mmCIF file of C-alpha atoms in Angstrom:
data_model
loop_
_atom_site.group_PDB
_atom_site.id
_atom_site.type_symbol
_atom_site.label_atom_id
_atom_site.label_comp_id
_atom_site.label_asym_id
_atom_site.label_seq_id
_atom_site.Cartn_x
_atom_site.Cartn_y
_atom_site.Cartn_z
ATOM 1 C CA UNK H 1 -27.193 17.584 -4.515
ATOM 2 C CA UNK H 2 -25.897 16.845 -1.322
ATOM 3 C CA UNK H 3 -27.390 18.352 1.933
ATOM 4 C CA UNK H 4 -25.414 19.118 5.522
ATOM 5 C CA UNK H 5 -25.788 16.320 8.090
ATOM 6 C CA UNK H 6 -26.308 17.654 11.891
ATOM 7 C CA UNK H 7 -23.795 15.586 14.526
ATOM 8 C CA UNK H 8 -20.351 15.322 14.887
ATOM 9 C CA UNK H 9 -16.914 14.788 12.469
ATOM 10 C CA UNK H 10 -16.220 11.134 11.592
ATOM 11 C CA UNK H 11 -13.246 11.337 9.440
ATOM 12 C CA UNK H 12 -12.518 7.540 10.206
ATOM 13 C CA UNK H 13 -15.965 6.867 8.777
ATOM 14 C CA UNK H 14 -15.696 8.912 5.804
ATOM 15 C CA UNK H 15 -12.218 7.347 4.739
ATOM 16 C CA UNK H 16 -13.837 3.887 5.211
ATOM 17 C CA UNK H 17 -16.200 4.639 2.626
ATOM 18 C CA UNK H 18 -14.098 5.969 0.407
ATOM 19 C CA UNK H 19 -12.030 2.851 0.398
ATOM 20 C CA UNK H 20 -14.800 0.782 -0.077
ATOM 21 C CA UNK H 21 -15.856 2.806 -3.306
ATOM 22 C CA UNK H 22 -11.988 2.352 -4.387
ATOM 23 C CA UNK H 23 -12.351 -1.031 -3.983
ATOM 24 C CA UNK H 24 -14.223 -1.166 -6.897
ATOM 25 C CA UNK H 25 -12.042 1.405 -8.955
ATOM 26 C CA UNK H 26 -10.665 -0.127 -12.215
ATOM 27 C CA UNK H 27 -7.195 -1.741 -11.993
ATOM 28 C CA UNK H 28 -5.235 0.462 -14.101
ATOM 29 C CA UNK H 29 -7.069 3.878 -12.740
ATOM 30 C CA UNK H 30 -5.501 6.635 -10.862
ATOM 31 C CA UNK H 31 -6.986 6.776 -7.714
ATOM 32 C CA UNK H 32 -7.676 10.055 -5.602
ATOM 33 C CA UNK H 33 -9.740 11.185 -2.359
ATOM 34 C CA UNK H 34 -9.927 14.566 -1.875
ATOM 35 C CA UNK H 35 -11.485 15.738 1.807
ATOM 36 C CA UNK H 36 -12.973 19.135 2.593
ATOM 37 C CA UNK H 37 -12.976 19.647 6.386
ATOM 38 C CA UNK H 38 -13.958 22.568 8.988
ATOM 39 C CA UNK H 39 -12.784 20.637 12.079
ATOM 40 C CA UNK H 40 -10.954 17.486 13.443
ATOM 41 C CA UNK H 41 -12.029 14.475 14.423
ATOM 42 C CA UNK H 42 -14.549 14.290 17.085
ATOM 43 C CA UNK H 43 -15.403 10.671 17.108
ATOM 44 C CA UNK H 44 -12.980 7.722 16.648
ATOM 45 C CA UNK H 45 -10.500 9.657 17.517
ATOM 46 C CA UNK H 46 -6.829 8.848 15.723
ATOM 47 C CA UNK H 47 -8.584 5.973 13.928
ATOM 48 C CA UNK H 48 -8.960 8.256 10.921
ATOM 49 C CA UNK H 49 -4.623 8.750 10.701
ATOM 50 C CA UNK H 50 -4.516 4.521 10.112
ATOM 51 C CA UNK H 51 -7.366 4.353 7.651
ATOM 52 C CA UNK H 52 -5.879 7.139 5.560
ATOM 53 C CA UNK H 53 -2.481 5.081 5.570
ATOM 54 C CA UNK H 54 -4.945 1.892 4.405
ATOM 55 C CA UNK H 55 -5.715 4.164 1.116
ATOM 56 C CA UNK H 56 -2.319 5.333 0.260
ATOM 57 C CA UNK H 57 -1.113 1.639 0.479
ATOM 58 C CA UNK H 58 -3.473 0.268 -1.995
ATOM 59 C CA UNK H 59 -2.020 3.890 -4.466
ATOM 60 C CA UNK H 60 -4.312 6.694 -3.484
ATOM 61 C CA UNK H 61 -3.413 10.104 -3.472
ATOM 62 C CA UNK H 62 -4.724 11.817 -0.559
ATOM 63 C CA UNK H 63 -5.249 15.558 -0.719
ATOM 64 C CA UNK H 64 -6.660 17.104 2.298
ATOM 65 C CA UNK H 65 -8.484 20.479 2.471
ATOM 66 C CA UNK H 66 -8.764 22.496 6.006
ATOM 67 C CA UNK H 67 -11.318 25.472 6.478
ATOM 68 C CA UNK H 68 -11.418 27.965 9.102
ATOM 69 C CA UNK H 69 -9.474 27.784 12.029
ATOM 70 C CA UNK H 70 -10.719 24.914 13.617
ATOM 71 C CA UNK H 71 -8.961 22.486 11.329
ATOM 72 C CA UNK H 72 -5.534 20.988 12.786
ATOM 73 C CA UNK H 73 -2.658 20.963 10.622
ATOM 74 C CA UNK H 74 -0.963 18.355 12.069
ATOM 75 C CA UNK H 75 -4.393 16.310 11.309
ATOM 76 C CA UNK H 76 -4.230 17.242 7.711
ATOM 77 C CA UNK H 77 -0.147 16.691 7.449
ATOM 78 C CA UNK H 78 -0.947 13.669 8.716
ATOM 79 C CA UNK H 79 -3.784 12.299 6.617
ATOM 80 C CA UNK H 80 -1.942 13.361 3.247
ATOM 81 C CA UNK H 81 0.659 11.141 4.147
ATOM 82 C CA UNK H 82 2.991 14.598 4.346
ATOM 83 C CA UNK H 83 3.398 14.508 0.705
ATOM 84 C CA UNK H 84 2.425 18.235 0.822
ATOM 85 C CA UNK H 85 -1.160 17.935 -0.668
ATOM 86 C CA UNK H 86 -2.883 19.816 2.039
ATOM 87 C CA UNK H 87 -4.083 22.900 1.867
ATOM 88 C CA UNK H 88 -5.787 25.465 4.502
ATOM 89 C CA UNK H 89 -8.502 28.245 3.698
ATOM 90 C CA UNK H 90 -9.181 30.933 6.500
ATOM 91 C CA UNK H 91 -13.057 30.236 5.267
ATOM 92 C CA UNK H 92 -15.412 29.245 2.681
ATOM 93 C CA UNK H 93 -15.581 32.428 0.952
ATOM 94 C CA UNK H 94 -12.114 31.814 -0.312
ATOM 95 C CA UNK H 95 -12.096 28.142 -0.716
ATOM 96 C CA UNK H 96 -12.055 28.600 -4.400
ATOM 97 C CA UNK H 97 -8.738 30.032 -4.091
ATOM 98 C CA UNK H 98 -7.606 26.543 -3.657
ATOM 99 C CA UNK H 99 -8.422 24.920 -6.593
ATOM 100 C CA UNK H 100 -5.311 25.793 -8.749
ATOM 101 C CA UNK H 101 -3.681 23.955 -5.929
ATOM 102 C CA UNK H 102 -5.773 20.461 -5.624
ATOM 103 C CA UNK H 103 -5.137 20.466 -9.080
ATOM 104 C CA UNK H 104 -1.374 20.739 -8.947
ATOM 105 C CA UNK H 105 -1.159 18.459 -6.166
ATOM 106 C CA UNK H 106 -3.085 15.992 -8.356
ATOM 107 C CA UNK H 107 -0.315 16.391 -10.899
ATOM 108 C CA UNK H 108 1.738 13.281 -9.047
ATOM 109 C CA UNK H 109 0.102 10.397 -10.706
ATOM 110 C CA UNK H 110 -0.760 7.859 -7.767
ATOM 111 C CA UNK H 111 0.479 4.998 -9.959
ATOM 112 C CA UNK H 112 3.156 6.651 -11.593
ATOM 113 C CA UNK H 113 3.379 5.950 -15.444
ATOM 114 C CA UNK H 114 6.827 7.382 -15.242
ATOM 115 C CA UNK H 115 9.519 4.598 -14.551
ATOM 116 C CA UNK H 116 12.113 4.582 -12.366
ATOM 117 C CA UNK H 117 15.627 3.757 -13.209
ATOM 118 C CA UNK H 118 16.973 3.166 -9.363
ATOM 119 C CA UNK H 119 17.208 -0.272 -8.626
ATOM 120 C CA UNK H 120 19.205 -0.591 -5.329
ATOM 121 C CA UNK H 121 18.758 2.088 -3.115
ATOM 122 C CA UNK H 122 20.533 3.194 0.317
ATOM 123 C CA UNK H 123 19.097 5.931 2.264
ATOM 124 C CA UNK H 124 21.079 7.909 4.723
ATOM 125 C CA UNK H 125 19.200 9.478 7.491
ATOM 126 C CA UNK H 126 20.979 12.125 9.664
ATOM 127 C CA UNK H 127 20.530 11.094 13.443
ATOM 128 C CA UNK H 128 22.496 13.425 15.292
ATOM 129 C CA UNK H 129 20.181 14.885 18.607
ATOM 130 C CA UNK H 130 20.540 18.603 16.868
ATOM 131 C CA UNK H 131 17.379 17.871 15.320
ATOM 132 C CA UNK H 132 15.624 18.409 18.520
ATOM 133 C CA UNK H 133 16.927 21.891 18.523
ATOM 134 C CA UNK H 134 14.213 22.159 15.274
ATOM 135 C CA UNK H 135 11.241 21.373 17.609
ATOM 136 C CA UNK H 136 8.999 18.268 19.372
ATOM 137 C CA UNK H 137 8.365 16.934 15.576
ATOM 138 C CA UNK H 138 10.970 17.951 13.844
ATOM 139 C CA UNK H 139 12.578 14.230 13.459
ATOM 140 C CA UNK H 140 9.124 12.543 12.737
ATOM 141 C CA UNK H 141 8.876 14.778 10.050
ATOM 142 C CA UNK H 142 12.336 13.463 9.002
ATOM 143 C CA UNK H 143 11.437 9.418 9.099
ATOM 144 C CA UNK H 144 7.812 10.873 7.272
ATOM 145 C CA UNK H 145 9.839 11.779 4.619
ATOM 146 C CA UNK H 146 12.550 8.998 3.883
ATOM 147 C CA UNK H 147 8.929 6.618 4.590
ATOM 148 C CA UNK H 148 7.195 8.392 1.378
ATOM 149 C CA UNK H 149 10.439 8.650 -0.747
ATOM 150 C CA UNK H 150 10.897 4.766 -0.426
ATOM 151 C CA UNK H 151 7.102 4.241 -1.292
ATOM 152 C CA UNK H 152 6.884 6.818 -3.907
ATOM 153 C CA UNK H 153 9.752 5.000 -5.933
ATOM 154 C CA UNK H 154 8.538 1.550 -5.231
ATOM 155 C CA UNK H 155 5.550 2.126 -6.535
ATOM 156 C CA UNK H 156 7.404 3.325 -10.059
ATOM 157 C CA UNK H 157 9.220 0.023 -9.746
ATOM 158 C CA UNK H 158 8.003 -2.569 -7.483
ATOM 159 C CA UNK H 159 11.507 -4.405 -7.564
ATOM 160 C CA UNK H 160 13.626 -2.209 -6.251
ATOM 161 C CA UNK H 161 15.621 -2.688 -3.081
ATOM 162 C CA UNK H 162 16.070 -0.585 -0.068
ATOM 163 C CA UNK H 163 19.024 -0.083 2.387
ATOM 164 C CA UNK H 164 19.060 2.339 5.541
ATOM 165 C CA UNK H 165 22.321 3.829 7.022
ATOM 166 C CA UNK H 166 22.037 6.288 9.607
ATOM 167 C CA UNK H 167 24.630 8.504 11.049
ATOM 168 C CA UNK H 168 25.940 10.942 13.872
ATOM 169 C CA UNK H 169 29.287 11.026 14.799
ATOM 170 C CA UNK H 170 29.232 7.398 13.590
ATOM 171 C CA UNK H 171 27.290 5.322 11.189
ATOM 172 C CA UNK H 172 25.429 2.001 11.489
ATOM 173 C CA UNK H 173 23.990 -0.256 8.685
ATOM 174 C CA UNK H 174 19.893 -0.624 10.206
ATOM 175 C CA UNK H 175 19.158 -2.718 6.998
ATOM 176 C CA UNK H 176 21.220 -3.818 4.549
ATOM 177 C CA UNK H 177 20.147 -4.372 0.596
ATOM 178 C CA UNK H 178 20.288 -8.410 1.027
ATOM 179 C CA UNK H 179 17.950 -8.433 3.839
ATOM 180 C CA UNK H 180 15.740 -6.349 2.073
ATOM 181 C CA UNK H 181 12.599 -8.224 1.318
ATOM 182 C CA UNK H 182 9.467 -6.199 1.387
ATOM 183 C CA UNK H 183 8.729 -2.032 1.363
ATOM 184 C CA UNK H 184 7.736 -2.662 5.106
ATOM 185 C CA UNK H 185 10.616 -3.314 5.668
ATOM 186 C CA UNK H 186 12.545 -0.032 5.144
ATOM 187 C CA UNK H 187 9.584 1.459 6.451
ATOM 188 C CA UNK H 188 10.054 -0.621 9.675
ATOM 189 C CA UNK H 189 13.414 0.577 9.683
ATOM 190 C CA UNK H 190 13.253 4.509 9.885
ATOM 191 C CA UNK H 191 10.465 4.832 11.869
ATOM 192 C CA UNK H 192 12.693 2.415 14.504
ATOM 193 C CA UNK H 193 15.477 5.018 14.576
ATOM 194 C CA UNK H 194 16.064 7.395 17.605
ATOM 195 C CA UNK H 195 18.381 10.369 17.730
ATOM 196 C CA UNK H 196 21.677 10.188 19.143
ATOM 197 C CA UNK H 197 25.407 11.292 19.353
ATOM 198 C CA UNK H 198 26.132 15.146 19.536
ATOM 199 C CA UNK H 199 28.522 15.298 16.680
ATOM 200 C CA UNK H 200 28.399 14.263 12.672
ATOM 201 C CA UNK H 201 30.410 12.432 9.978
ATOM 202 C CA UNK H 202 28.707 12.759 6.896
ATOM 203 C CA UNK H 203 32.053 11.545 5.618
ATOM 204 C CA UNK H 204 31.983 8.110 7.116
ATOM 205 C CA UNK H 205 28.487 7.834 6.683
ATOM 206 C CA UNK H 206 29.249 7.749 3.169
ATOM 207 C CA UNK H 207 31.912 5.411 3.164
ATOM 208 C CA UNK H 208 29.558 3.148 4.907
ATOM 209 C CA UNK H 209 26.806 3.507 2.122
ATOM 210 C CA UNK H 210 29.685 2.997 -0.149
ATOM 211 C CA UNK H 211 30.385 -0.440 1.745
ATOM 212 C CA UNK H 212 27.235 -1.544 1.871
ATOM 213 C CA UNK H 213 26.824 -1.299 -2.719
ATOM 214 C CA UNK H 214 29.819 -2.752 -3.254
ATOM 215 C CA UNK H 215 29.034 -5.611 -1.186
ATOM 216 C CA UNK H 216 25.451 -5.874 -2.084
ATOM 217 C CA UNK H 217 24.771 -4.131 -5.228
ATOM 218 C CA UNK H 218 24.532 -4.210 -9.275
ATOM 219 C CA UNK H 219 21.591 -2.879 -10.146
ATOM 220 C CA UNK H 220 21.894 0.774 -10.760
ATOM 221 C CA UNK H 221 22.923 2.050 -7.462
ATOM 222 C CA UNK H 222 22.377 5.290 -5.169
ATOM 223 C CA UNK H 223 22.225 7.042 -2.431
ATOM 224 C CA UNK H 224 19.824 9.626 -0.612
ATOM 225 C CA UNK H 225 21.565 11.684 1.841
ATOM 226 C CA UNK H 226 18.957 13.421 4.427
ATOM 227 C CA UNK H 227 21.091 16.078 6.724
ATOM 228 C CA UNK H 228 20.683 18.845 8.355
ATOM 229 C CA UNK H 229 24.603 20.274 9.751
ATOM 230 C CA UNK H 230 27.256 19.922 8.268
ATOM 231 C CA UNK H 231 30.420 16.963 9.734
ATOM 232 C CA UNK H 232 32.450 17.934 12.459
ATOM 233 C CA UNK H 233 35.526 16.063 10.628
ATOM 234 C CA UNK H 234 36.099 17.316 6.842
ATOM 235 C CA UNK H 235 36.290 14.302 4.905
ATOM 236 C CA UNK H 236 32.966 14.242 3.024
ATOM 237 C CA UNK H 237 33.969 15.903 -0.360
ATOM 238 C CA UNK H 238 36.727 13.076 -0.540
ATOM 239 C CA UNK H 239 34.006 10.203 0.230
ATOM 240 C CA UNK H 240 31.443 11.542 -1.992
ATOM 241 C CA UNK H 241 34.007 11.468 -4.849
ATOM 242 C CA UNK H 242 35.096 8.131 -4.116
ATOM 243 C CA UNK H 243 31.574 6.751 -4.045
ATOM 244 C CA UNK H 244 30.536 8.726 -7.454
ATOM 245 C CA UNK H 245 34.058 7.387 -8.726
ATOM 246 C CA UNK H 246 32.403 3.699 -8.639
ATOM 247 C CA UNK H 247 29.102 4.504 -9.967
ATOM 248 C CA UNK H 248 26.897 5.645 -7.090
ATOM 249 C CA UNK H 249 24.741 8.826 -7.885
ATOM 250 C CA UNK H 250 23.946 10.858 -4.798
ATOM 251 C CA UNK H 251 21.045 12.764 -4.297
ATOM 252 C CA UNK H 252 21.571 15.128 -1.330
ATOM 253 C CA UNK H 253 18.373 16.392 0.556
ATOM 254 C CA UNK H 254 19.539 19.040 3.426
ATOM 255 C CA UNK H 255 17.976 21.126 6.148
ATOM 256 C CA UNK H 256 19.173 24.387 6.929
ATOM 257 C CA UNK H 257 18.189 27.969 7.323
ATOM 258 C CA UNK H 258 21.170 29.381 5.743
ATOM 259 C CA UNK H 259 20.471 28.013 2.686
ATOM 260 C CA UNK H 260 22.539 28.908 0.007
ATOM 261 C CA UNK H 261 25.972 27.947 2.585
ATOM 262 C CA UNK H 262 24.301 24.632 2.972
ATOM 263 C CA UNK H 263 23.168 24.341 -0.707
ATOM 264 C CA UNK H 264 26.928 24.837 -1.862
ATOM 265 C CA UNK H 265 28.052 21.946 1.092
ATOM 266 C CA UNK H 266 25.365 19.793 -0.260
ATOM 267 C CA UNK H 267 26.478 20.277 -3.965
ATOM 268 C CA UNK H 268 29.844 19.408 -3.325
ATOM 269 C CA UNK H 269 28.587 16.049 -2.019
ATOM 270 C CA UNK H 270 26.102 15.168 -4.962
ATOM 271 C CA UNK H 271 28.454 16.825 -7.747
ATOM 272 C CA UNK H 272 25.306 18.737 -9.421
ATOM 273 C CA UNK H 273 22.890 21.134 -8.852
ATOM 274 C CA UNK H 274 19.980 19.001 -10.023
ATOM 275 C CA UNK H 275 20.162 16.605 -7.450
ATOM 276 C CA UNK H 276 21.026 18.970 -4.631
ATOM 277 C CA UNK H 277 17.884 20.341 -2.493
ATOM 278 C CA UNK H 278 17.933 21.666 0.738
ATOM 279 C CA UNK H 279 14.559 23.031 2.511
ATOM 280 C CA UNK H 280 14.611 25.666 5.572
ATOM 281 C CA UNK H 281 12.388 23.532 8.090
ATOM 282 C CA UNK H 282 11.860 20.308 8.983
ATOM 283 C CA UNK H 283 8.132 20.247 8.455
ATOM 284 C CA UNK H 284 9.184 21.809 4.413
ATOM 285 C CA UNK H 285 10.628 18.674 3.192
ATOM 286 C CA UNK H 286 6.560 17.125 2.720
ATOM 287 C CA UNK H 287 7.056 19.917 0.068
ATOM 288 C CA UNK H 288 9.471 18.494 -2.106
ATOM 289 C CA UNK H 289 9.148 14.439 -1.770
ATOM 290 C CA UNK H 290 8.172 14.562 -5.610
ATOM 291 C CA UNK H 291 11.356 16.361 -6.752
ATOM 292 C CA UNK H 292 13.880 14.409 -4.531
ATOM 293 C CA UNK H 293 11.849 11.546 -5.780
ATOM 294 C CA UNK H 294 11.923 12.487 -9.449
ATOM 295 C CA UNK H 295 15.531 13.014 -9.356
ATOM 296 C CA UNK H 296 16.581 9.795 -7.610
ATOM 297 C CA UNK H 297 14.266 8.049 -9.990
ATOM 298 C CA UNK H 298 15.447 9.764 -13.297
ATOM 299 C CA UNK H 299 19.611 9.512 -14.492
ATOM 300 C CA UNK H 300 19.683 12.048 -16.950
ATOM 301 C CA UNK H 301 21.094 15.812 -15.776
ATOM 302 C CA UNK H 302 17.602 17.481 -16.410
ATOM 303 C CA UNK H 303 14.649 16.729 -13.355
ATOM 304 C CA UNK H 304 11.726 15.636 -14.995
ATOM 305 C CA UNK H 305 8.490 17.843 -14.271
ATOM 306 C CA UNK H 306 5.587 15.425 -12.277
ATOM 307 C CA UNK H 307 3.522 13.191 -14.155
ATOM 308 C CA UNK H 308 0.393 13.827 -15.354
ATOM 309 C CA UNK H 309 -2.180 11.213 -15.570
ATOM 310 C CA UNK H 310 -3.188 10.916 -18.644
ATOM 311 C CA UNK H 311 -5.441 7.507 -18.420
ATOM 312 C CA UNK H 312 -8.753 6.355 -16.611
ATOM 313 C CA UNK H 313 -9.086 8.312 -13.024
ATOM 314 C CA UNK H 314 -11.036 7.410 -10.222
ATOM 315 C CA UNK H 315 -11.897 9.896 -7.699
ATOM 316 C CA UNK H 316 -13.494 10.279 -4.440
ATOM 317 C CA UNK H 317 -14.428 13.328 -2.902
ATOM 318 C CA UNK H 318 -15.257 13.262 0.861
ATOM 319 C CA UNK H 319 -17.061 16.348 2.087
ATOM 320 C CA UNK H 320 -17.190 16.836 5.854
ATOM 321 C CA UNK H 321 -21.219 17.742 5.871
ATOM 322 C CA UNK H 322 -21.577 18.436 9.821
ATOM 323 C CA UNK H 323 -23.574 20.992 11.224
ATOM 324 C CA UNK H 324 -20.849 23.374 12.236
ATOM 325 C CA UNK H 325 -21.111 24.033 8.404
ATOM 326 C CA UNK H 326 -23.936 25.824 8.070
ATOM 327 C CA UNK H 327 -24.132 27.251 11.762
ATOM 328 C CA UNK H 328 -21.286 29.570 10.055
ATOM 329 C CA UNK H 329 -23.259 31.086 7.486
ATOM 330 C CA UNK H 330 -25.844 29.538 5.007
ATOM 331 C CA UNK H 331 -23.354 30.453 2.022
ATOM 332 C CA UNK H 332 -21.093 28.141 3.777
ATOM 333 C CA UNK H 333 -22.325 24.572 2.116
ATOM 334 C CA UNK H 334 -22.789 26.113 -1.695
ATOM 335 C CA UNK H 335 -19.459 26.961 -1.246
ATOM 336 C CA UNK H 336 -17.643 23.967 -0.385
ATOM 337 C CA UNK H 337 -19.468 22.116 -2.954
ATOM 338 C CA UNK H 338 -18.157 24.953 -5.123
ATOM 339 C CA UNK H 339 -14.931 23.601 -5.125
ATOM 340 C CA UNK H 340 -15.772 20.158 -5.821
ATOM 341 C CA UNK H 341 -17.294 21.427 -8.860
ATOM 342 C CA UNK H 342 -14.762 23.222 -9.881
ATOM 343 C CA UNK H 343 -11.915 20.798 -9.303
ATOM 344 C CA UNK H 344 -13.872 18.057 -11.789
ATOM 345 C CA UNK H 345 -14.467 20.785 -14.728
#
C-alpha cells in the first residue's frame, strides 16, 4: 500500500533503515535487501556505497535492481558488493522480466548452510600493470573479487585462515597464514596492492604459495590463482605439479578473451576442469564468485550447485519511491511494486 514520495534519492537513508529492521531479524535467519531504483544518489552522496558494506558484514545479501537509464551501474556493482546480484531494466514495463533473476540471485544463502572444507587458504593475485590495458577499473574489479571470495568462505567457516601472494615477474608474500588474525585482515591486504612489473611468473608465484603451506599450514590447504596472461618463463606446469604433489588443491580463476587457449593453460595448472574458470572481462568475474567459491570450498570432483535456504528468511525490500517515478508514467509505481509482489509469492 505504499504511495510515491516527491524529493530527491536517499539511498544512504534507505539502507540505514533497512539495517535497523535487520537488527531485529532472528539469529539463525537468512537475511536479504532487495532495492528497486530509477536513479543514483542525489543526497549523501557515496555514503550509501559504506552503509551497503555495513549490511553485507553483519550476512546480508544485497541484490540491487536499476530502471531506466538513469541508474549507474557502477552504483549498483557497487552496492551488491559485485557478487553479481544486480540487475538493470530499460523500464518499468519490463521489470517483471527480472524476477526469475532476484530469485536466482537469492539462491546463495547469506549464511551459508553448506560447509566449507578449506581451512588454510592462500590467494594469488596477478599484479602485473597489463591489467590496465583492460580499462580505469579493471584491477578494482580484481581486489573486489579476491575481497568477496575470502568473505564468502569465511562466512561457511569462520576459522579459516587467509594468506595473500601476489605476483608479476616476481612474487611477494603481503600476508602470510601465521599473521593471519581477522577477515580484515586479508581484506586489508588486497585492496593495499598496486600493479607493477611488466612481465609474469605464474611459476614462481606458485612456488612461493607452495613455501608459504609448508611452512605455515595443516589444515586442508589451497590455493586460488587469479590471472589474466599467461608467464613469460615456462615453468608453471612443473610448480603446479609439485604443489598438488604435497597436497595443495588449486583452483585457477583466469581472465582472458581467448578463452578456450587460456582455459587449457589454466587446466594444466589446477589438474581438472572443475576447478578451472576463466571469464572474458574483468568486470565478469562478480559473475562467478559463487562457483570459484563453491569449488574452493567443496573437495570432491563434482561443483556443488548454490545453496538454497531452506530455513527462517528475513527480507527487506527497499523501494526508491521519488517523484521521478511517477513523472514517467502513472503505470510506473504499480509496476515496481509488481515485482515485489511477485518476488515474495
Amino acid at each position: 500500500d505504499s504511495s510515491h514520495i516527491n524529493g530527491w534519492t536517499n539511498q544512504a537513508a534507505a539502507l540505514r533503515t533497512a539495517r535497523e529492521l535487520l537488527y531485529d531479524a532472528r539469529p539463525n535467519s537468512a537475511k536479504y535487501v532487495i532495492m528497486v531504483t530509477d536513479g543514483y544518489p542525489t543526497v549523501e552522496i557515496g555514503a550509501e556505497s559504506s552503509v551497503a558494506r555495513q549490511l553485507r558484514d553483519i550476512g546480508t545479501r544485497m541484490i540491487m535492481i536499476g530502471v531506466t537509464n538513469d541508474t549507474n551501474e557502477r552504483n549498483l556493482r557497487d552496492l551488491s558488493g559485485y557478487t553479481g546480484a544486480w540487475f538493470y531494466s530499460k523500464d518499468f514495463a519490463n521489470l517483471n522480466d527480472e524476477v526469475y533473476g532476484v530469485i536466482a540471485a537469492a539462491e546463495e544463502c547469506p549464511i551459508g548452510p553448506n560447509p566449507c572444507d578449506a581451512r588454510d587458504v592462500v590467494i594469488a593475485l596477478q599484479v602485473t600493470r597489463t591489467i590496465l590495458q583492460k580499462g580505469p577499473d579493471a584491477f578494482r574489479y580484481l581486489q573486489d573479487f579476491a575481497v568477496n571470495i575470502t568473505k564468502s568462505m569465511y562466512r561457511r567457516y569462520p576459522d579459516i585462515r587467509f594468506g595473500l601472494v601476489v605476483f608479476s615477474g616476481v612474487s611477494t608474500s603481503v600476508l602470510n597464514l601465521a599473521d593471519y588474525r581477522r577477515i580484515s585482515d586479508i581484506e586489508n591486504a588486497i585492496m593495499s596492492v598496486q600493479p607493477r612489473g611488466d612481465t609474469t611468473n605464474i611459476g614462481e608465484a606458485i612456488a612461493t604459495v607452495r613455501r608459504m603451506i609448508e611452512r605455515q599450514a595443516n589444515r586442508a590447504p589451497q590455493m586460488i590463482l587469479i590471472s589474466y596472461e599467461q608467464s613469460s618463463i615456462i615453468n608453471d606446469f612443473n610448480q603446479a605439479q609439485s604443489a598438488r604433489g604435497v597436497g595443495i588443491k588449486i583452483v585457477g580463476v583466469g581472465i582472458s578473451q581467448n578463452n578456450k587457449e587460456y582455459w587449457d593453460f589454466l587446466q594444466g595448472i589446477t589438474a581438472t576442469p572443475n576447478n578451472t574458470i576463466v571469464v572474458n572481462r574483468p568486470e565478469d568475474l562478480q559473475l562467478v564468485t559463487l562457483r570459484v567459491v563453491n569449488r574452493a570450498c567443496q573437495g570432491g570432483a563434482k561443483p556443488e550447485p548454490p545453496a538454497s535456504c531452506t530455513g527462517p528468511t528475513d527480507l527487506v525490500f527497499a523501494l526508491d519511491a521519488s517523484g521521478s517515478i511517477t513523472e514517467r508514467s502513472k503505470d510506473e509505481w504499480p509496476n515496481a511494486k509488481a515485482l515485489l509482489h511477485s518476488t515474495i509469492q
